[in-house]
CSV table of C-alpha atoms in Angstrom, one decimal:
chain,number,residue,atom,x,y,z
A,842,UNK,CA,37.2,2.6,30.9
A,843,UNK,CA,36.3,5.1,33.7
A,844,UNK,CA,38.9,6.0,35.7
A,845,UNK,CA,38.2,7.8,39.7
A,846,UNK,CA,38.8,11.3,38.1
A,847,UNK,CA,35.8,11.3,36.0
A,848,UNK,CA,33.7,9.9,38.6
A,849,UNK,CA,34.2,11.9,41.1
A,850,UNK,CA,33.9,14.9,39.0
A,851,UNK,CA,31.0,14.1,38.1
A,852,UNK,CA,29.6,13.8,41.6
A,853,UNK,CA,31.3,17.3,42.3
A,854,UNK,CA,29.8,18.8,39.5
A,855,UNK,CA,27.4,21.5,40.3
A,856,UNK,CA,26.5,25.2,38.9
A,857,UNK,CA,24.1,25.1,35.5
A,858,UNK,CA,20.9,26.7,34.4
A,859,UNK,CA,18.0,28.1,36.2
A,860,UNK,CA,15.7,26.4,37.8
A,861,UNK,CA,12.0,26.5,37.1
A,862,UNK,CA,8.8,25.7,39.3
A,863,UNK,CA,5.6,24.7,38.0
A,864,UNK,CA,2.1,26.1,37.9
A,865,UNK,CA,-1.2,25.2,36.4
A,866,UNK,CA,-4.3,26.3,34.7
A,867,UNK,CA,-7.3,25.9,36.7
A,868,UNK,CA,-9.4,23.6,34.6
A,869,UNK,CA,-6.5,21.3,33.7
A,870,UNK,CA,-6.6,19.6,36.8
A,871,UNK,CA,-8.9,16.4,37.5
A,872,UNK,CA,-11.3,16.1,39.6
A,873,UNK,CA,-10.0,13.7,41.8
A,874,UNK,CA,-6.4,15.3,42.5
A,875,UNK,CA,-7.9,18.9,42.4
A,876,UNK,CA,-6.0,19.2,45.8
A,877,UNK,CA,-2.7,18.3,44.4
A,878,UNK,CA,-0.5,18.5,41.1
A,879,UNK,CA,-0.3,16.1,37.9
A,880,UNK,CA,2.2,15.8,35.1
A,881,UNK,CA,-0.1,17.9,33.4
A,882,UNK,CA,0.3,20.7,36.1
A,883,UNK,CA,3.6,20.6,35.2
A,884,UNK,CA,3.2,20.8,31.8
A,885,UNK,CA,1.0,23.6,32.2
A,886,UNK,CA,3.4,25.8,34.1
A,887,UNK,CA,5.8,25.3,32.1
A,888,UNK,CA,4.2,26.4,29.1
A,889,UNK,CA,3.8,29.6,31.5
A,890,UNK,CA,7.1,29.9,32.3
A,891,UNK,CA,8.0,29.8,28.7
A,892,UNK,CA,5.6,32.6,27.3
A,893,UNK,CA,6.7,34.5,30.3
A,894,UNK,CA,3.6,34.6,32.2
A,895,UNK,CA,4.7,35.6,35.4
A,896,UNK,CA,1.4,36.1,37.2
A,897,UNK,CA,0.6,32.8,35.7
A,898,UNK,CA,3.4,30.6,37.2
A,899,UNK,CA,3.7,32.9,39.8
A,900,UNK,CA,0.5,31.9,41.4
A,901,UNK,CA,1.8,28.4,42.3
A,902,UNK,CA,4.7,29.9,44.2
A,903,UNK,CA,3.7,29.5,47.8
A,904,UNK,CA,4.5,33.5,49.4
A,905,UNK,CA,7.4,31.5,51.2
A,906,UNK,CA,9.0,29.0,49.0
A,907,UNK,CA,12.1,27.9,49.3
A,908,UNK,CA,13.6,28.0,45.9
A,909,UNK,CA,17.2,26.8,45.4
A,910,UNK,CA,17.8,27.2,41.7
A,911,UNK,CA,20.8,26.9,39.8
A,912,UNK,CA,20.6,30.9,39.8
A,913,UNK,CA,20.6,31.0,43.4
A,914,UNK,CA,18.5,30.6,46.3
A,915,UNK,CA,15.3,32.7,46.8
A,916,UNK,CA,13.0,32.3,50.0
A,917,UNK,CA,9.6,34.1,48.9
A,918,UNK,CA,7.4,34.2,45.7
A,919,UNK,CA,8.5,37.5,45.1
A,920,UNK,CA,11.7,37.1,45.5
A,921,UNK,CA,11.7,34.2,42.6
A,922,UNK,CA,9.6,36.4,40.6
A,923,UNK,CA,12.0,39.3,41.0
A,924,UNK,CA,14.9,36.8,39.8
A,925,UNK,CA,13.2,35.7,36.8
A,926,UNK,CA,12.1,39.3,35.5
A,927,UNK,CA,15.7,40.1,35.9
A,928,UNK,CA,16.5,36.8,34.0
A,929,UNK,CA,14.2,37.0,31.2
A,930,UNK,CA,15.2,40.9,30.8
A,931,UNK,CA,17.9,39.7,29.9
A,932,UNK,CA,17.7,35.7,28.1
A,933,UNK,CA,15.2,33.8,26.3
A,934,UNK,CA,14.2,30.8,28.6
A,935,UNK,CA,12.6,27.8,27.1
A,936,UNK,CA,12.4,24.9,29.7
A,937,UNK,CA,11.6,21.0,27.8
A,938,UNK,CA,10.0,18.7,30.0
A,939,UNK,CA,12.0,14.8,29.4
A,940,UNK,CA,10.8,13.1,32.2
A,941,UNK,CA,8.7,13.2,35.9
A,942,UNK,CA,8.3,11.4,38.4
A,943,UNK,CA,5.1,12.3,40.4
A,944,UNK,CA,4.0,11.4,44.2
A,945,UNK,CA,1.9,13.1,47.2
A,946,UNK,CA,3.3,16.3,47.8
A,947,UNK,CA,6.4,16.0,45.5
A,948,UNK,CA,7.7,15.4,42.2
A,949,UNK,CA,10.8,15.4,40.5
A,950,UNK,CA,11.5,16.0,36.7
A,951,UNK,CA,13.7,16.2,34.3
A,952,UNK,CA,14.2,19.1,32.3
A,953,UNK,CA,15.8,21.2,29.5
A,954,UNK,CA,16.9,24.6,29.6
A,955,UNK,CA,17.4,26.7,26.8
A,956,UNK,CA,18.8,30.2,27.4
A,957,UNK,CA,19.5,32.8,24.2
A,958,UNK,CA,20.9,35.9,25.2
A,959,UNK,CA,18.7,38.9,23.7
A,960,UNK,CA,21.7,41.1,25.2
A,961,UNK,CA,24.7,40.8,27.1
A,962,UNK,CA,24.2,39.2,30.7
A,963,UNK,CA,27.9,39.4,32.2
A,964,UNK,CA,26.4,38.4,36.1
A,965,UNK,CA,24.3,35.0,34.7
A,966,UNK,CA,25.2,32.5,37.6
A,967,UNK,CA,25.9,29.9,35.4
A,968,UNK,CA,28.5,31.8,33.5
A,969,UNK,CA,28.3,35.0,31.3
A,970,UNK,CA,26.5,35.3,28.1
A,971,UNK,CA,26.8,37.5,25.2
A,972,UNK,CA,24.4,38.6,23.2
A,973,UNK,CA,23.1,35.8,20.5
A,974,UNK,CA,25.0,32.9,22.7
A,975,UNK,CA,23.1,30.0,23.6
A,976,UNK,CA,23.4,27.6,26.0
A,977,UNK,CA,21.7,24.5,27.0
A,978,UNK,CA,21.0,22.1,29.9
A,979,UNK,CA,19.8,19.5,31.6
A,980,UNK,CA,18.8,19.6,35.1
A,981,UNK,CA,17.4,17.4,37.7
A,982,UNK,CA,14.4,19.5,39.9
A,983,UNK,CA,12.9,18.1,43.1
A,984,UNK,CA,9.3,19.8,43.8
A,985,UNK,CA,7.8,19.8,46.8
A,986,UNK,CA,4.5,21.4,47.1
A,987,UNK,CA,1.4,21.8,49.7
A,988,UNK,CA,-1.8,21.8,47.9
A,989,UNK,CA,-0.9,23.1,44.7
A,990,UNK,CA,1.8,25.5,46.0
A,991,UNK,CA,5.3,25.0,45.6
A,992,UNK,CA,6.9,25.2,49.2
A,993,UNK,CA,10.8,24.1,48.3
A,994,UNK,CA,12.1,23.7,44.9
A,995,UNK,CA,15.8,22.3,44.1
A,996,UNK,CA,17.5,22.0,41.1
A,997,UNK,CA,20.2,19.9,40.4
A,998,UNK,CA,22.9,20.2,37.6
A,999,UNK,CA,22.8,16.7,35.5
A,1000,UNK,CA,24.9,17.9,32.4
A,1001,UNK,CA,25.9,20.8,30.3
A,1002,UNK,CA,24.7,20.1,26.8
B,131,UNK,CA,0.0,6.1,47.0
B,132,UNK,CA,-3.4,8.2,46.3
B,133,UNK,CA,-5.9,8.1,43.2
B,134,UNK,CA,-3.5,10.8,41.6
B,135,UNK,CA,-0.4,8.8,41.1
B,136,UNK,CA,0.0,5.6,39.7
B,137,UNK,CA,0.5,2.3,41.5
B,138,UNK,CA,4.5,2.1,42.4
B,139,UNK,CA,7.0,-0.4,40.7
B,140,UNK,CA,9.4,-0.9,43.6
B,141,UNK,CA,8.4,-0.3,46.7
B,142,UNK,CA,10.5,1.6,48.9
B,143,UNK,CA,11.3,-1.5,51.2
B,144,UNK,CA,12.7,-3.4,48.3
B,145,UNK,CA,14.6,-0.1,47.4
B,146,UNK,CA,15.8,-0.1,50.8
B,147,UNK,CA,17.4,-3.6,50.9
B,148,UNK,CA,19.3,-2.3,47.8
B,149,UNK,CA,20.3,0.5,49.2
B,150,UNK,CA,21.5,-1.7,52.6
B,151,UNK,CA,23.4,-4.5,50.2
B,152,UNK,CA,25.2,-1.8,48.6
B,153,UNK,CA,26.1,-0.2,51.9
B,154,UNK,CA,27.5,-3.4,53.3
B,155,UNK,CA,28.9,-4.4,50.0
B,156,UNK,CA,27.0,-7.2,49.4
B,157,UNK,CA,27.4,-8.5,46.0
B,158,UNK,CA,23.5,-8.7,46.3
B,159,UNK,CA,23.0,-5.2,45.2
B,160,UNK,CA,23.9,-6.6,41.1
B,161,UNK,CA,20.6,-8.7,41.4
B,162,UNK,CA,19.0,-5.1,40.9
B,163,UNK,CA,20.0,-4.5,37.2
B,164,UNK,CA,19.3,-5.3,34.6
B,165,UNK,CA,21.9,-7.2,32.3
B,166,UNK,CA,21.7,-4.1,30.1
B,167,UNK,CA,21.3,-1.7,32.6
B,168,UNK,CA,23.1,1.7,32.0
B,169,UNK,CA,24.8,4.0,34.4
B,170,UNK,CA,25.4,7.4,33.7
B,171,UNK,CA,26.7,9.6,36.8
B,172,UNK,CA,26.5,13.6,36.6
B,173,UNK,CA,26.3,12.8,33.1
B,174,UNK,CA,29.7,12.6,32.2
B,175,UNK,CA,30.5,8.8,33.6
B,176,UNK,CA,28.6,6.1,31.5
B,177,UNK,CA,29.0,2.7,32.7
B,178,UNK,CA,27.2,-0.4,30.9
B,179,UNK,CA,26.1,-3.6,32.6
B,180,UNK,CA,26.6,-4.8,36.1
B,181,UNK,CA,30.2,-6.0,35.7
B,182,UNK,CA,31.3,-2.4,34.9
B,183,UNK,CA,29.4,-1.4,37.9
B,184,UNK,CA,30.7,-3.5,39.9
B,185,UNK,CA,34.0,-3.1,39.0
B,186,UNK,CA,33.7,0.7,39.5
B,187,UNK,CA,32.2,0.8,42.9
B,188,UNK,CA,34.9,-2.0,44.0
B,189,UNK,CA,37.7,0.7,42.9
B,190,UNK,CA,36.0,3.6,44.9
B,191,UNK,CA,35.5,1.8,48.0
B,192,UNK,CA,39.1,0.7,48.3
B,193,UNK,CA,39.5,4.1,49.0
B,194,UNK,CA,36.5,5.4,50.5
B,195,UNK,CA,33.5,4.3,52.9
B,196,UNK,CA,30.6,4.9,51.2
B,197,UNK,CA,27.5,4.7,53.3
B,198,UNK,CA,24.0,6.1,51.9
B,199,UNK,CA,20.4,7.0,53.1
B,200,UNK,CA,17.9,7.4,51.0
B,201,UNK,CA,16.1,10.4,51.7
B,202,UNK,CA,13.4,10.6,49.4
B,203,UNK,CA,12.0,8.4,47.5
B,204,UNK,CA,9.4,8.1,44.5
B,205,UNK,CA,8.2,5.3,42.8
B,206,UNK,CA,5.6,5.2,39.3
B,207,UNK,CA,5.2,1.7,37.5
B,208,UNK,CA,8.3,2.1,35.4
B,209,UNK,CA,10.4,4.2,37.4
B,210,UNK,CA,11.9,5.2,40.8
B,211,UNK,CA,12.9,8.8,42.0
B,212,UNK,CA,15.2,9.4,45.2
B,213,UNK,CA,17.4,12.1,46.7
B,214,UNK,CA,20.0,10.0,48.3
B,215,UNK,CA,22.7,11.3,50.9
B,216,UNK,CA,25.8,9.8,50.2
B,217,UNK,CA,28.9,10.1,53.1
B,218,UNK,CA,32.5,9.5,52.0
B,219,UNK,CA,35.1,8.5,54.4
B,220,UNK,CA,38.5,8.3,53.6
B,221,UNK,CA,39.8,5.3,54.0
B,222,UNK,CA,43.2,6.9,53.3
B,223,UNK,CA,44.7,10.0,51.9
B,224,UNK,CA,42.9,10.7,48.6
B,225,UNK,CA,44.9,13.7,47.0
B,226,UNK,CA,43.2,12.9,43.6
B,227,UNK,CA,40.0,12.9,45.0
B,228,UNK,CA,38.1,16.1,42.9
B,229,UNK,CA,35.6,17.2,45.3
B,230,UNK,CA,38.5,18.4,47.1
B,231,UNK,CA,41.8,16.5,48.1
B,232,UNK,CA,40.8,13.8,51.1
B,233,UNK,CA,42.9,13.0,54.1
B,234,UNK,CA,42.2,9.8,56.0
B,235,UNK,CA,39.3,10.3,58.1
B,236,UNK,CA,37.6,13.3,56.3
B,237,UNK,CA,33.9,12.9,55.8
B,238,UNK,CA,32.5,14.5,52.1
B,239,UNK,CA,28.6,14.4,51.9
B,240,UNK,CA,26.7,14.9,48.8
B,241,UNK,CA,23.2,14.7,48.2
B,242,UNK,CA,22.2,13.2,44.5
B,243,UNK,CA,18.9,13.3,42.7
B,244,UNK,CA,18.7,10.0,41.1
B,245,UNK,CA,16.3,8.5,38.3
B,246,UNK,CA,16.0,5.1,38.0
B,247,UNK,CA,13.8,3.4,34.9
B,248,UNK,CA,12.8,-0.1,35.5
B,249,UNK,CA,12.4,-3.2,33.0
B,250,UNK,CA,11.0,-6.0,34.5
B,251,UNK,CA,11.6,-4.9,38.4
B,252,UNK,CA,15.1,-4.3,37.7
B,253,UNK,CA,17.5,-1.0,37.1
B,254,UNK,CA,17.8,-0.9,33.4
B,255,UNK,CA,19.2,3.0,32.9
B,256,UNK,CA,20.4,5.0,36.2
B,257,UNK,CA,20.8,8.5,36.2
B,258,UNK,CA,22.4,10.9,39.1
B,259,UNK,CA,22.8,14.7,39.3
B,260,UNK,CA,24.7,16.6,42.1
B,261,UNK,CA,22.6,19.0,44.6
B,262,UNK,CA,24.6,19.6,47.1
B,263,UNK,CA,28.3,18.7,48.6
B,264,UNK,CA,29.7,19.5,52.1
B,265,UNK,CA,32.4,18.4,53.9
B,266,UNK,CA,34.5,17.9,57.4
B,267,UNK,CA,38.0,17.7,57.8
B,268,UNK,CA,39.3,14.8,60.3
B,269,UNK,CA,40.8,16.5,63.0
B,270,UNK,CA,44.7,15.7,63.0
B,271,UNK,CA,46.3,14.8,66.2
């Protein structure tokens, strides 16, 4: 039985882990959506994101995203960028793609988050780590993009795991 | 829909009169799931099948208005993506209510990213995340 506490803290819940955006390769698109992104995009970026490859999922970041991440809000691609170098300074980040859902201009997926702590990060949004802790996600992230730019990115807490 | 994505399972007018039998509180909204279907809210709330569903939301809006727009919406072959706005009126003081204690008359918004995966047209597993929550206080006399 679920009583009106659980449900509405569930719909209160927010906070959680960080918030990625994709980017691709640029032969892994087809020809016919060259102009847009795919499922594959996304899969591409976030191999990208995961390896750490900042110029490489950087490049999809339009110069003035939007980016509301569970790590906080960001409204340029170097702004992002600067957040995640501080991030991954700090955490290993591996992002698992569950699910997508992909239209014109927009997508949204499902997604893992894995962080490790390679040393102590006492300011992490989503709560302080210490070194050798891990914690783990699941996160909701709408993408919105223009061509194959990201232009507003929101992430949505769905459950600690 | 373009070459890129896949033809869409529900369209967004079907969608719509869901979400508009819901809002009026239409029993016609249970015709959407599936006698299996699965609803799991922020993760933490699981409800199974349509009479638990129903059940719930009957609870909650003895309490509350809820109303909701559908903001966004997404739709592949075998599933459905929408950021829905949900307003909350107090129907009546709500000192339990956890997104903050509710007086008659306050107003709580909350946007939700949901994902909805399809079998056979209907909702067979519903899942909702919280993006964002605001809210206004009713203005006492």
């Amino acid at each position: 039985m679920v009583n009106r506490r659980d449900f509405n803290s569930g719909l209160v819940r927010l906070g959680g882990a960080l918030a990625v955006a994709m980017m691709t390769s640029p032969g892994a698109a087809q020809p016919a959506c060259a102009g847009t992104l795919t499922e594959q995009d996304l899969r591409d970026y976030l191999a990208a994101f995961n390896r750490s490859d900042f110029e490489g999922f950087g490049r999809f970041y339009a110069h003035d995203i939007l980016f509301e991440g569970q790590g906080g809000t960001f409204r340029s691609r170097e702004e992002v960028l600067a957040f995640y170098r501080e991030v991954k300074s700090r955490v290993r980040e591996t992002v698992t793609l569950n699910d997508v859902v992909v239209g014109d201009g927009e997508m949204l997926a499902d997604l893992t988050t894995e962080l490790v702590a390679m040393r102590d990060f006492p300011g992490l949004a989503s709560g302080a780590l210490r070194q050798g802790e891990t914690r783990r996600s699941q996160n909701f992230v709408w993408y919105q993009f223009r061509g194959r730019e990201f232009v507003h990115v929101r992430s949505a807490r769905y459950r600690r795991l | 829909m373009s070459d890129c994505h896949p033809t869409e399972g529900m369209s967004r007018e079907r969608f719509q009169a869901y979400i508009n039998a819901f809002n009026r509180n239409d029993p016609a909204y249970g015709d959407y799931y599936d006698e299996d279907v699965v609803l799991v809210i922020a993760g933490k709330t699981e409800l199974r099948g349509p009479r638990a569903i129903h059940d719930f939301y009957t609870r909650v809006k003895t309490e509350t208005r809820r109303t909701i727009q559908v903001n966004r919406y997404l739709s592949t072959p075998e599933r459905i993506a929408v950021e829905l706005q949900s307003e909350f009126l107090a129907l009546q003081d709500v000192p339990d209510f956890t997104a903050g204690a509710m007086k008659k008359g306050d107003r709580i918004f909350i946007n939700t990213f949901v994902l909805y995966e399809l079998k056979n047209g209907r909702f067979a597993r519903i899942r909702s995340a919280v993006f964002r929550k605001t809210e206004t206080r009713a203005v006492n006399p």
